[in-house]
GROMACS .gro file of C-alpha atoms in nm:
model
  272
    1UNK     CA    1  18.041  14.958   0.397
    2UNK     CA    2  18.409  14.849   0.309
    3UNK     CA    3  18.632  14.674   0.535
    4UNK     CA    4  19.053  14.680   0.525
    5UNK     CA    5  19.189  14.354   0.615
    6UNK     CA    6  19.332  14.558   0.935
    7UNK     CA    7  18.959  14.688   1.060
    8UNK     CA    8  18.860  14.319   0.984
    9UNK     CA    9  19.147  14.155   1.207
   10UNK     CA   10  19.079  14.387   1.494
   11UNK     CA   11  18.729  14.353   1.508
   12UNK     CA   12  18.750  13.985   1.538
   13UNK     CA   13  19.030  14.048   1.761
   14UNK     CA   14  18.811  14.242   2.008
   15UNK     CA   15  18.538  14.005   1.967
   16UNK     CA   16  18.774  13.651   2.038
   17UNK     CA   17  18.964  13.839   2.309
   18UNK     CA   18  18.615  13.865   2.456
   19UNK     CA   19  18.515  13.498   2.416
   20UNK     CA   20  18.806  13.355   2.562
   21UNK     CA   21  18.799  13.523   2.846
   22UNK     CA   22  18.389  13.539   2.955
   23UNK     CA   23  18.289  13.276   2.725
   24UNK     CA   24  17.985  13.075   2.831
   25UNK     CA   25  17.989  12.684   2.868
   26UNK     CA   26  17.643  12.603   2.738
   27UNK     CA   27  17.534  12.193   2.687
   28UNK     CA   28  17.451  12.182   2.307
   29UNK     CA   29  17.793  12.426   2.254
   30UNK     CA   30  17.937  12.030   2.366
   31UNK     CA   31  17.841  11.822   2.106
   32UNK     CA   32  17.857  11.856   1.707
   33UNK     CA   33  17.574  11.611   1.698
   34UNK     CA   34  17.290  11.730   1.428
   35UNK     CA   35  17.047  11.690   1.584
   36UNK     CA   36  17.099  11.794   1.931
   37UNK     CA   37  17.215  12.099   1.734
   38UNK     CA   38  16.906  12.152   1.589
   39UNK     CA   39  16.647  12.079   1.939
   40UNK     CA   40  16.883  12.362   2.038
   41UNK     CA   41  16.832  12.607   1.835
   42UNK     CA   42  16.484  12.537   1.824
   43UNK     CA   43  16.454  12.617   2.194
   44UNK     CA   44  16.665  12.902   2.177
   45UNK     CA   45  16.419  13.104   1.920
   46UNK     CA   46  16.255  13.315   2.158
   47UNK     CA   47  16.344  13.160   2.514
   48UNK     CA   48  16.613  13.305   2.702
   49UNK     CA   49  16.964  13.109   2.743
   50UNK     CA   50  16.923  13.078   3.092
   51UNK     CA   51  16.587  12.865   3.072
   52UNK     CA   52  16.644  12.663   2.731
   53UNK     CA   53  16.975  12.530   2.953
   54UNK     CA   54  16.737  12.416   3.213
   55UNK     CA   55  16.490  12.186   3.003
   56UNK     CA   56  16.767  12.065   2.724
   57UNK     CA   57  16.997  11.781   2.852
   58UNK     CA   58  16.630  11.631   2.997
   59UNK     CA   59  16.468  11.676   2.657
   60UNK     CA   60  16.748  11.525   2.467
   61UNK     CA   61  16.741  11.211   2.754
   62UNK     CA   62  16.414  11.212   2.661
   63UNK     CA   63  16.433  11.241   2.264
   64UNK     CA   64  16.772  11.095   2.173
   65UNK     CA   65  16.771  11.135   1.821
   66UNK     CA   66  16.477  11.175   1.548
   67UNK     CA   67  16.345  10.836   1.562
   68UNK     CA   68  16.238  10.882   1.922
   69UNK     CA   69  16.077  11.251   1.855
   70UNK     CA   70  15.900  11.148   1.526
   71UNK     CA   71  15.774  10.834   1.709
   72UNK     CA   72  15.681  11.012   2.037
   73UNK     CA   73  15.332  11.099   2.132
   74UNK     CA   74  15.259  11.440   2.081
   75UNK     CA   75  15.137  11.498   2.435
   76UNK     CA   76  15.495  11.355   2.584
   77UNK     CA   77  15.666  11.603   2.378
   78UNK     CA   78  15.473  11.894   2.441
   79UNK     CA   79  15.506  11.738   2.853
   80UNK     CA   80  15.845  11.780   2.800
   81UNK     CA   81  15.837  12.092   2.675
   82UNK     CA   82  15.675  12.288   2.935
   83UNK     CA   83  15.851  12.573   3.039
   84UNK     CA   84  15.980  12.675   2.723
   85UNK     CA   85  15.678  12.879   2.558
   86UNK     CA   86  15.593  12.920   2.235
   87UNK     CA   87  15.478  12.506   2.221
   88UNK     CA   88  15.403  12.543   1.863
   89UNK     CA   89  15.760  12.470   1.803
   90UNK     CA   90  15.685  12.133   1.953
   91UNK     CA   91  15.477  12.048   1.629
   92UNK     CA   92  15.770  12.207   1.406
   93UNK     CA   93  16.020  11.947   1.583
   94UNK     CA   94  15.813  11.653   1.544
   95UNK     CA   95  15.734  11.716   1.163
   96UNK     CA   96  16.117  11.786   1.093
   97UNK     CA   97  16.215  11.483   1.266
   98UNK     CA   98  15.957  11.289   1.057
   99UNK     CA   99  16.095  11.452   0.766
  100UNK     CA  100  16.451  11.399   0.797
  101UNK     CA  101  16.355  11.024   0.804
  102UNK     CA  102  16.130  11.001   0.559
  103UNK     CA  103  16.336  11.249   0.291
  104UNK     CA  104  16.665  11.246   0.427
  105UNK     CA  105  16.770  10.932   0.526
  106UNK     CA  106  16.801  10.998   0.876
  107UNK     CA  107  17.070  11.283   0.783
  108UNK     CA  108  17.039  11.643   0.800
  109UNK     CA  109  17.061  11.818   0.512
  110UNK     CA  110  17.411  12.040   0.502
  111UNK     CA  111  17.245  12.272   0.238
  112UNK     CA  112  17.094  12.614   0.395
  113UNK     CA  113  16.826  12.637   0.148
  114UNK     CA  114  16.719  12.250   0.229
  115UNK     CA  115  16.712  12.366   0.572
  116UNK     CA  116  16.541  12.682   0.553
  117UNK     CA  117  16.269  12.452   0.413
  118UNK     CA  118  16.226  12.244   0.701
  119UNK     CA  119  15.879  12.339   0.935
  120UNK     CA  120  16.010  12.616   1.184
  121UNK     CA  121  16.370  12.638   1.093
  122UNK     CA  122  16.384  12.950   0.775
  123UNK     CA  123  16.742  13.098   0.692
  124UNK     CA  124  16.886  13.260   1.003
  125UNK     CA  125  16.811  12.884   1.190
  126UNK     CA  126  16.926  12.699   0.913
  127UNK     CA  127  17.252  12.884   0.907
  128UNK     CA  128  17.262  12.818   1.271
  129UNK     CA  129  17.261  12.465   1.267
  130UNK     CA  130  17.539  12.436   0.984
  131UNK     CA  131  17.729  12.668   1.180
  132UNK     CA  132  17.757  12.441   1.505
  133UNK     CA  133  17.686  12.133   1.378
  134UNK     CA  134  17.897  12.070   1.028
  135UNK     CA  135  18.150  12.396   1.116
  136UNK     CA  136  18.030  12.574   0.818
  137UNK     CA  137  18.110  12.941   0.741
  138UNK     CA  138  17.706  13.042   0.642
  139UNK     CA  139  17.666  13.384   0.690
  140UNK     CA  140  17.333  13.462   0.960
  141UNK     CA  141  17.208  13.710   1.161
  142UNK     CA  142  17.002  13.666   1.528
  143UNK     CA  143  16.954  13.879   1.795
  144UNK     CA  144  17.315  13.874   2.012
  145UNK     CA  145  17.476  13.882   1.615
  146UNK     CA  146  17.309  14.216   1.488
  147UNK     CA  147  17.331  14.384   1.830
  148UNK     CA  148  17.729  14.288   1.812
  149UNK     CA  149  17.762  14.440   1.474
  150UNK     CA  150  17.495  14.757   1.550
  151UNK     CA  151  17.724  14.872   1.847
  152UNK     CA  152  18.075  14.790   1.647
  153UNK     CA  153  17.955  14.946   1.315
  154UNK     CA  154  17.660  15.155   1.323
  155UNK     CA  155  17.751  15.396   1.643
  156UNK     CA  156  17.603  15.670   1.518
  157UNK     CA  157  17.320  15.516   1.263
  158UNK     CA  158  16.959  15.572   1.426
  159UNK     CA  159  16.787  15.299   1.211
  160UNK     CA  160  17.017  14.982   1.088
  161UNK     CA  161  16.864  14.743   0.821
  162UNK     CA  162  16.953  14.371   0.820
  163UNK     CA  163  17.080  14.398   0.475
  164UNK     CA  164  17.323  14.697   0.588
  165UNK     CA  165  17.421  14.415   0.850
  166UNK     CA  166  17.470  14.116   0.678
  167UNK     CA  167  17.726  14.178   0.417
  168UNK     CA  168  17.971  14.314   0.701
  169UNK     CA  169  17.903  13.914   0.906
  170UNK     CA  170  18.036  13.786   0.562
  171UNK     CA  171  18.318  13.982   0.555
  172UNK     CA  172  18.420  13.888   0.906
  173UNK     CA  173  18.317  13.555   0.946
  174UNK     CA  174  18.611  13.367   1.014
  175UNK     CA  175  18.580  13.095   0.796
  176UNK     CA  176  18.830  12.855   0.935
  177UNK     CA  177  18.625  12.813   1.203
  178UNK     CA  178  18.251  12.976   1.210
  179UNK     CA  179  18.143  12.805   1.470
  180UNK     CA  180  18.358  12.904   1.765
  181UNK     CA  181  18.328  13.268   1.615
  182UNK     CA  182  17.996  13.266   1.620
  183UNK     CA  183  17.981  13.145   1.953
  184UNK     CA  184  18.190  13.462   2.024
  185UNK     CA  185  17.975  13.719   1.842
  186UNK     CA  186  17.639  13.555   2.042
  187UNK     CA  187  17.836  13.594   2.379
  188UNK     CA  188  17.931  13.928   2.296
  189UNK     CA  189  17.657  14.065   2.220
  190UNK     CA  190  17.409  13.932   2.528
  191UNK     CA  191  17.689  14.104   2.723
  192UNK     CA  192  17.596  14.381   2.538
  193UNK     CA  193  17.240  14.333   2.621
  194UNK     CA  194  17.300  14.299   2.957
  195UNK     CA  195  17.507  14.665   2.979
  196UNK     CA  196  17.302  14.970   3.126
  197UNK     CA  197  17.385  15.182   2.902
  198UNK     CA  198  17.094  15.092   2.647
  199UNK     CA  199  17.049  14.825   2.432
  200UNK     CA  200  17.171  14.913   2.062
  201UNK     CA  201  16.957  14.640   1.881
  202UNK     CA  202  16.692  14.917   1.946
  203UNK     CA  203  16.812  15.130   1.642
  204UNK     CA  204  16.745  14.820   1.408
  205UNK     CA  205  16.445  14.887   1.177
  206UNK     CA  206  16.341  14.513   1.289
  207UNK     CA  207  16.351  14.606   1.669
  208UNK     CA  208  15.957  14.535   1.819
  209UNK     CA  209  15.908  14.508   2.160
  210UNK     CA  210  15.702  14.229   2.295
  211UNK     CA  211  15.395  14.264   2.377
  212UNK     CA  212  15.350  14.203   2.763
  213UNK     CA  213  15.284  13.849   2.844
  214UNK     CA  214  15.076  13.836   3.132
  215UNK     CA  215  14.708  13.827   3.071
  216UNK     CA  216  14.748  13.769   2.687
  217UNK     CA  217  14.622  13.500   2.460
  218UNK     CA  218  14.957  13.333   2.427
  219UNK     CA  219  14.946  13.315   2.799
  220UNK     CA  220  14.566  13.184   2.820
  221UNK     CA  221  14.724  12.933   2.524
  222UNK     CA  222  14.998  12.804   2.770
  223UNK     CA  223  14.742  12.758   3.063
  224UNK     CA  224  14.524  12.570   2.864
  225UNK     CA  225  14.761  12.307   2.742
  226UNK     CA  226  14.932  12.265   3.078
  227UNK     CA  227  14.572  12.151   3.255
  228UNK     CA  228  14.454  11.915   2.916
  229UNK     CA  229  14.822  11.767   2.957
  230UNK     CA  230  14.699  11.607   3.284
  231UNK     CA  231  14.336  11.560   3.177
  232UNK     CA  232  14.066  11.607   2.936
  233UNK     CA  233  13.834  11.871   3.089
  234UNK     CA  234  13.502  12.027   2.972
  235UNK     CA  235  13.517  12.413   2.870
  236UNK     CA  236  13.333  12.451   3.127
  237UNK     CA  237  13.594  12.275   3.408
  238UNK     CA  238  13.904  12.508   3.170
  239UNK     CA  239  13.701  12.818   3.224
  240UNK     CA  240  13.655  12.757   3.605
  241UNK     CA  241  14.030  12.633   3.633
  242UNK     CA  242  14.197  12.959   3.442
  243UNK     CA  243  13.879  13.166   3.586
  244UNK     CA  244  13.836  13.270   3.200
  245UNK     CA  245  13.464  13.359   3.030
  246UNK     CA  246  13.396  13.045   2.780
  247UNK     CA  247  13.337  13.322   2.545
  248UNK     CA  248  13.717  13.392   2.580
  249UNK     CA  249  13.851  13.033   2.584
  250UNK     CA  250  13.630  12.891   2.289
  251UNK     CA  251  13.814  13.086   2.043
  252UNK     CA  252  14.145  13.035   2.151
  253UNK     CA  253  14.025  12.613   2.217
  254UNK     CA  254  13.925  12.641   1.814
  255UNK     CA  255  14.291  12.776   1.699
  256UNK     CA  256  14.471  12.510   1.900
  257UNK     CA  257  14.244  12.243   1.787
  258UNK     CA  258  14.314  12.325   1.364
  259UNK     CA  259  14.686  12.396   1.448
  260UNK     CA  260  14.676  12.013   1.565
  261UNK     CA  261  14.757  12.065   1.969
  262UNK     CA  262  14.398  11.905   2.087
  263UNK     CA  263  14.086  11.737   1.979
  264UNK     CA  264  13.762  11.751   2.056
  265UNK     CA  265  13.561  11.497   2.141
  266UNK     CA  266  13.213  11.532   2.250
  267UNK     CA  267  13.233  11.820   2.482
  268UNK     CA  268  13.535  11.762   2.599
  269UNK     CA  269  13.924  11.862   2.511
  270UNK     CA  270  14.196  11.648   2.528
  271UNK     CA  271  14.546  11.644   2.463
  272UNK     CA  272  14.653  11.270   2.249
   0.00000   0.00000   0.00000
């Protein structure tokens, strides 16, 4: 799809006319700081606005800067964590922050492809972070981004691809300043989300709606590292406590243990 510079200038028009009036003030959109940036974003893959807003300024008194997350305990970050789901992420933060130390100087890398590299982060995070934190015009796509440019573009399209989608965030990106117009584009589109008339990021071929949560494994998962955070327990005291068949837990107890969340020690599982 071509763009004239006029279609270009009234889409971001429509988009910053938006921002300025409903735009949201979120903590991490007040500092430039790297890595706050980056514990952000981190939070925000897969955790709604609302609830990453809660735990952040706490987790950031916590874990000031990388030295104090690569030097933590793993059980203090994942403590500090709770709430936020999806605790592998707490093992992606702590190996990044070791890594920016130990191959970065203590800097984050202002390259996208050195970013993408780093554990958890991949492209769309990566271009993120140099978005907010270094102002830099890096063309990415997330959720609130595609469902801004499915509705504005793509009104009548029944499947959009990414890489229909992505050329047209180049175009527009106001490179002067990416990161307030980003900012724009996310807060645009979660209004989106929020209208009743139907959600358009459900004509992208990557749409896939989550699996309910309740009574899943990645539920059982979140039980099971909330009790071993205040304890070590026996399966058989984590089967009584979640009211879960050992023949249930033991499986899910043997993918947390290789993935590096708990040991076992005896016959018991702990959290170090």
């Amino acid at each position: 799809m071509q763009l004239t510079d006029r279609q270009i200038e009234t889409f971001q028009k429509k988009i910053l006319d938006f921002y300025h009036e409903h735009g949201r003030d979120l903590p991490w959109r007040r500092t430039k700081n790297p890595y706050h940036v980056l514990v952000s974003e981190i939070m925000l893959q897969q955790t709604q606005v609302l609830r990453v807003a809660s735990h952040y300024p706490e987790f950031i008194k916590t874990f000031p800067d990388w030295r104090s997350l690569a030097g933590a305990p793993s059980k203090k970050v994942l403590a500090a964590w709770q709430g936020l789901g999806y605790n592998r992420r707490t093992l992606h933060l702590k190996a990044t922050a070791n890594e920016i130390i130990r191959e970065y100087a203590g800097r984050l890398p202002k390259d996208v492809e050195e970013l993408a590299k780093l554990p958890g982060i991949g492209r769309a995070t990566a271009g993120a972070i140099l978005a907010y934190a270094y102002n830099l015009p890096v063309p990415y796509i997330e959720t609130n981004i595609r469902r801004t440019f499915i509705n504005y573009f793509f009104k009548n399209k029944k499947t959009v691809n990414d890489r229909d989608i992505l050329p047209l965030v180049e175009l527009t990106l106001d490179r002067k300043n990416p990161r307030e117009w980003y900012w724009a584009l996310m807060d645009y589109g979660a209004a989106l989300g929020r209208a009743k008339n139907g959600n358009p990021n459900r004509r992208s071929a990557h749409y896939a709606k989550q699996s309910p949560f309740e009574g899943s494994r990645r539920e059982i998962r979140g039980k099971l590292l909330k009790i071993l955070l205040e304890s070590p327990r026996t399966l058989t005291e984590l089967s009584r406590g979640i009211g879960r068949s050992k023949a249930d837990l033991e499986p899910i107890l043997e993918g947390l243990s290789r993935e590096g969340f708990i040991r076992k020690r005896g016959n018991t599982y702990a959290i170090d």
